[in-house]
Amino acid sequence: MKRSLEKKGQARPRPPVEKNRRPAPGDTICAIATPVGEGGIGVIRLSGGRAIEIASEVFKTKKGLTVKDLASHTIHLGAVRDSCIGEHLDEVMLAVMRAPKTYTRLDTVEIYSHGGTFLLHRILDLLIRQGARLAEPGEFTKWAFLNGRIDLTQAEAVMDLIRSKTEAGHRAALAQLGGELHRRIAHLRESAVQLLAEIEAGIDFTEEDLRFLNQDQIQSLLVELINRTESLIKTAASGKALREGIATAIVGPPNAGKSSLLNALLLQNRAIVTPIPGTTRDIIEEYLNLDGIPLRIMDTAGLRDTEDLVEREGILRTRHAIEQADLILLVLDVSQELGREECRLIEETAGKRRLIVCTKIDLPLDNSWKQPNGLAGRNNIDIPVYISAKTGEGIDNLREVIVKKVRSGIVTCGEREAMINTRHKALLLQGQCAIKNAAQSLEEEAPPELIAMDIRTAIDRLGEITGETTTEDLLEKIFKDFCIGK
């Protein structure tokens, strides 16, 4: 009986997963951490088992001390010298950070030299000659993950933070870097592990006088897991919007004022504006920051029937942009007749998330817009926003309406909440599917071993999100898009 009580509540051991190779004890990497080009300061990062030793060979303080003599987490003025030829390369500042309280949890040195491509590469070559190797993209962050300082979601957040274009994107990435998503996934996974332990204990000790969860209790816990995964899956759209920008297509007939609207929103003359129909033939794409929300705004070719091959290609691209857009700004010129083309576009975009933008209100209103079959007389149509790109009237109001539209239907999460990316969503869907299979098997009174197998699959998928279970191929895929030096 004592043995039974000890084992109850412990999940059955699973076969070991592939372990990722940690950095070898003597492996040391280096890279330029600042962008290529001239600048006031350039940063070279060095980390690994021999970082202190290698830095000591090339740097001395004003008092003649080497890096080996310096205390951790201190910064010093000194010189970098190439001892092979006795050449002084630069006067620099050097920061020394000893393991384990570093980004990679390995000894780390950062050299702050004068900026400039030639000088930075001279120092980098010197470190490589002393035994360091050039870091691969994202390798410093990869080492931080492999050494347990961060999980995989936090590693991905580093790149999101670097690429963020607005306050909202920055806050979302910072929340993920702080472990918000890690905590939610870890709690979800722990709940699944506890449920699996109960089910497996019931399998192992059916004949002993112990209490286990009944079928209704297990079903209730499975439903709870399904709902919790669903709440995370629903954050994918918000996460995608903040990371990549909200795809916003400006569409409408030729000469409706689409390019003028783009220029007015950007506060610059980005698109060519002429009275000639068909001036815009390709998609012009720019990022726009509206109240901290990133809009990937696209000025498109005017939609009409045409025999011009180049313009037709532009129209095809416009239709593709409409299909892919998160938000459509349908631009209609109220100084011109509300014709067949305008009515067709109103109908075509009716089922999509859109705003109707009526332009050129500085000109006289055409009578067709006042008729019973005009814009106001149509059923189920969103309230238009009236603007003049020429005078600026209505532009500020349009900005506010766009922000409200986005916050009500696209970015529905708070920026400090956990938001998943495409990889996380795919794994959560797989995990949720496995839990649903377990719930169905329970209803059909299938053997508990089958239910346990599905729950174990869900646990593995959740583990892949944080990196509890992963492979070298997955890590390579994630880190290959990082910049070198991070």
Coordinates of N, CA and C in Angstrom, one line a residue, residues 8-98:
K8 N 0.9 7.3 -6.7 CA -0.3 8.0 -7.1 C -0.1 9.4 -7.4
G9 N -0.5 10.0 -8.5 CA -0.4 11.4 -8.8 C 0.9 11.7 -9.6
Q10 N 1.7 10.7 -9.9 CA 2.9 10.9 -10.7 C 2.7 10.4 -12.1
A11 N 2.9 11.3 -13.1 CA 2.8 10.8 -14.5 C 3.8 9.8 -14.8
R12 N 3.4 8.8 -15.6 CA 4.3 7.7 -16.0 C 5.4 8.3 -16.9
P13 N 6.7 7.9 -16.6 CA 7.8 8.4 -17.3 C 7.7 8.1 -18.8
R14 N 8.1 9.1 -19.7 CA 8.0 8.9 -21.1 C 9.4 8.7 -21.6
P15 N 9.5 8.2 -22.8 CA 10.8 8.0 -23.4 C 11.5 9.4 -23.5
P16 N 12.8 9.4 -23.3 CA 13.5 10.7 -23.4 C 13.4 11.3 -24.8
V17 N 13.2 12.7 -24.8 CA 13.2 13.4 -26.1 C 14.6 13.7 -26.5
E18 N 14.8 14.1 -27.7 CA 16.1 14.5 -28.2 C 16.6 15.7 -27.4
K19 N 17.8 15.7 -26.9 CA 18.4 16.8 -26.2 C 19.2 17.6 -27.1
N20 N 19.1 18.9 -27.0 CA 19.8 19.9 -27.8 C 21.2 20.0 -27.2
R21 N 22.2 20.1 -28.1 CA 23.6 20.2 -27.7 C 23.8 21.6 -27.1
R22 N 24.4 21.5 -25.9 CA 24.8 22.8 -25.3 C 26.1 23.2 -25.8
P23 N 26.5 24.5 -25.7 CA 27.8 24.9 -26.1 C 28.9 24.1 -25.5
A24 N 29.9 23.7 -26.2 CA 31.1 23.0 -25.7 C 31.8 24.0 -24.7
P25 N 32.5 23.4 -23.7 CA 33.1 24.2 -22.7 C 34.1 25.3 -23.3
G26 N 34.8 25.0 -24.3 CA 35.8 26.0 -24.9 C 35.2 26.8 -26.0
D27 N 34.0 26.5 -26.5 CA 33.4 27.2 -27.6 C 33.2 28.6 -27.3
T28 N 33.7 29.5 -28.1 CA 33.5 31.0 -27.9 C 33.2 31.7 -29.2
I29 N 32.1 32.5 -29.1 CA 31.6 33.1 -30.3 C 31.8 34.6 -30.2
C30 N 31.9 35.3 -31.4 CA 32.0 36.8 -31.4 C 31.2 37.3 -32.6
A31 N 30.8 38.5 -32.5 CA 30.1 39.2 -33.6 C 30.0 40.7 -33.3
I32 N 29.8 41.4 -34.4 CA 29.5 42.8 -34.3 C 28.0 43.0 -34.0
A33 N 27.7 43.7 -32.9 CA 26.3 43.7 -32.4 C 25.6 45.0 -32.9
T34 N 26.3 45.9 -33.5 CA 25.7 47.2 -34.0 C 25.5 47.1 -35.5
P35 N 24.6 47.9 -36.1 CA 24.4 47.8 -37.6 C 25.6 48.2 -38.4
V36 N 25.7 47.7 -39.6 CA 26.8 48.0 -40.5 C 26.8 49.4 -40.9
G37 N 28.0 50.0 -40.9 CA 28.1 51.4 -41.3 C 28.8 52.3 -40.3
E38 N 28.9 53.6 -40.6 CA 29.6 54.5 -39.7 C 28.7 54.9 -38.6
G39 N 29.3 55.1 -37.4 CA 28.6 55.5 -36.2 C 29.5 55.9 -35.1
G40 N 29.0 56.6 -34.1 CA 29.8 57.1 -33.0 C 30.5 55.9 -32.3
I41 N 29.7 54.9 -32.0 CA 30.2 53.7 -31.3 C 29.8 52.4 -32.0
G42 N 30.7 51.5 -32.0 CA 30.4 50.1 -32.5 C 30.6 49.1 -31.3
V43 N 29.8 48.1 -31.3 CA 29.8 47.1 -30.2 C 30.2 45.7 -30.8
I44 N 31.2 45.1 -30.2 CA 31.5 43.7 -30.5 C 31.3 42.9 -29.3
R45 N 30.6 41.8 -29.5 CA 30.2 40.9 -28.3 C 31.0 39.6 -28.5
L46 N 31.4 39.1 -27.3 CA 32.3 37.9 -27.2 C 31.7 37.1 -26.1
S47 N 31.4 35.8 -26.3 CA 30.9 35.0 -25.2 C 31.3 33.6 -25.4
G48 N 31.5 32.9 -24.2 CA 31.8 31.5 -24.3 C 32.9 31.1 -23.2
G49 N 33.3 29.9 -23.2 CA 34.2 29.4 -22.2 C 35.6 30.1 -22.2
R50 N 36.0 30.6 -23.4 CA 37.3 31.2 -23.4 C 37.2 32.8 -23.6
A51 N 36.1 33.3 -23.4 CA 35.9 34.8 -23.7 C 36.9 35.6 -22.9
I52 N 37.0 35.3 -21.6 CA 37.9 36.1 -20.7 C 39.4 36.0 -21.2
E53 N 39.7 34.7 -21.5 CA 41.1 34.4 -21.9 C 41.4 35.2 -23.2
I54 N 40.5 35.1 -24.2 CA 40.7 35.7 -25.5 C 40.8 37.2 -25.4
A55 N 39.9 37.8 -24.6 CA 39.8 39.2 -24.5 C 41.1 39.7 -23.8
S56 N 41.7 38.9 -22.9 CA 42.9 39.3 -22.2 C 44.1 39.4 -23.1
E57 N 44.0 38.7 -24.2 CA 45.1 38.7 -25.2 C 45.1 39.9 -26.0
V58 N 44.0 40.6 -26.1 CA 43.9 41.8 -27.0 C 43.7 43.1 -26.3
F59 N 43.4 43.1 -25.0 CA 43.0 44.3 -24.3 C 43.8 44.5 -23.0
K60 N 44.2 45.8 -22.8 CA 44.8 46.1 -21.5 C 44.2 47.5 -21.1
T61 N 44.0 47.6 -19.7 CA 43.5 48.9 -19.2 C 44.7 49.9 -19.2
K62 N 44.3 51.1 -18.9 CA 45.3 52.2 -18.8 C 46.4 51.8 -17.7
K63 N 46.0 51.0 -16.7 CA 46.9 50.6 -15.7 C 47.7 49.3 -16.0
G64 N 47.4 48.8 -17.2 CA 48.1 47.6 -17.6 C 47.5 46.3 -17.2
L65 N 46.2 46.4 -16.7 CA 45.5 45.1 -16.3 C 44.9 44.5 -17.5
T66 N 44.8 43.1 -17.5 CA 44.1 42.4 -18.5 C 42.7 42.1 -18.0
V67 N 41.9 41.5 -18.9 CA 40.5 41.2 -18.5 C 40.5 40.2 -17.4
K68 N 41.5 39.3 -17.3 CA 41.5 38.3 -16.3 C 41.6 38.9 -14.9
D69 N 42.1 40.1 -14.8 CA 42.3 40.8 -13.6 C 41.1 41.6 -13.1
L70 N 40.1 41.7 -14.0 CA 39.0 42.6 -13.7 C 37.8 41.9 -13.1
A71 N 37.1 42.6 -12.2 CA 35.9 42.1 -11.5 C 34.8 42.0 -12.5
S72 N 33.8 41.1 -12.2 CA 32.7 41.0 -13.1 C 31.8 42.2 -13.0
H73 N 31.1 42.4 -14.1 CA 30.1 43.5 -14.3 C 30.7 44.8 -13.9
T74 N 31.9 45.0 -14.6 CA 32.6 46.3 -14.5 C 32.9 46.8 -15.9
I75 N 33.2 48.1 -16.1 CA 33.5 48.6 -17.4 C 34.8 49.4 -17.3
H76 N 35.7 49.3 -18.3 CA 37.0 49.8 -18.2 C 37.5 50.5 -19.5
L77 N 38.3 51.6 -19.3 CA 38.9 52.2 -20.5 C 40.2 51.6 -20.7
G78 N 40.5 51.3 -22.0 CA 41.8 50.7 -22.3 C 42.1 50.7 -23.8
A79 N 43.0 49.9 -24.2 CA 43.3 49.8 -25.7 C 43.3 48.4 -26.2
V80 N 42.9 48.3 -27.4 CA 42.9 47.0 -28.1 C 44.2 47.0 -29.0
R81 N 45.0 46.0 -28.8 CA 46.3 45.9 -29.6 C 46.4 44.6 -30.3
D82 N 47.0 44.6 -31.5 CA 47.3 43.4 -32.2 C 48.8 43.0 -31.8
S83 N 49.0 42.1 -30.9 CA 50.3 41.8 -30.4 C 51.2 41.2 -31.4
C84 N 50.6 40.5 -32.4 CA 51.4 39.9 -33.4 C 52.2 40.9 -34.2
I85 N 51.7 42.1 -34.4 CA 52.4 43.1 -35.2 C 52.7 44.3 -34.4
G86 N 52.3 44.3 -33.1 CA 52.5 45.4 -32.2 C 51.8 46.6 -32.5
E87 N 50.6 46.5 -33.1 CA 49.8 47.7 -33.6 C 48.7 48.0 -32.6
H88 N 48.6 49.3 -32.3 CA 47.5 49.8 -31.5 C 46.3 50.0 -32.4
L89 N 45.2 49.3 -32.1 CA 44.0 49.5 -33.0 C 43.1 50.6 -32.6
D90 N 42.8 50.7 -31.3 CA 41.8 51.7 -30.9 C 41.8 51.8 -29.4
E91 N 41.4 53.0 -29.0 CA 41.1 53.2 -27.5 C 39.6 52.8 -27.4
V92 N 39.3 51.9 -26.4 CA 37.9 51.4 -26.3 C 37.5 51.4 -24.8
M93 N 36.2 51.2 -24.6 CA 35.6 50.8 -23.3 C 35.3 49.3 -23.4
L94 N 35.6 48.6 -22.3 CA 35.3 47.1 -22.3 C 34.5 46.8 -21.1
A95 N 33.5 46.0 -21.3 CA 32.7 45.5 -20.2 C 32.9 44.0 -20.0
V96 N 33.2 43.6 -18.8 CA 33.4 42.2 -18.5 C 32.2 41.7 -17.6
M97 N 31.7 40.5 -18.0 CA 30.5 39.9 -17.3 C 30.8 38.4 -17.2
R98 N 31.0 38.0 -15.9 CA 31.4 36.6 -15.7 C 30.1 35.8 -15.5

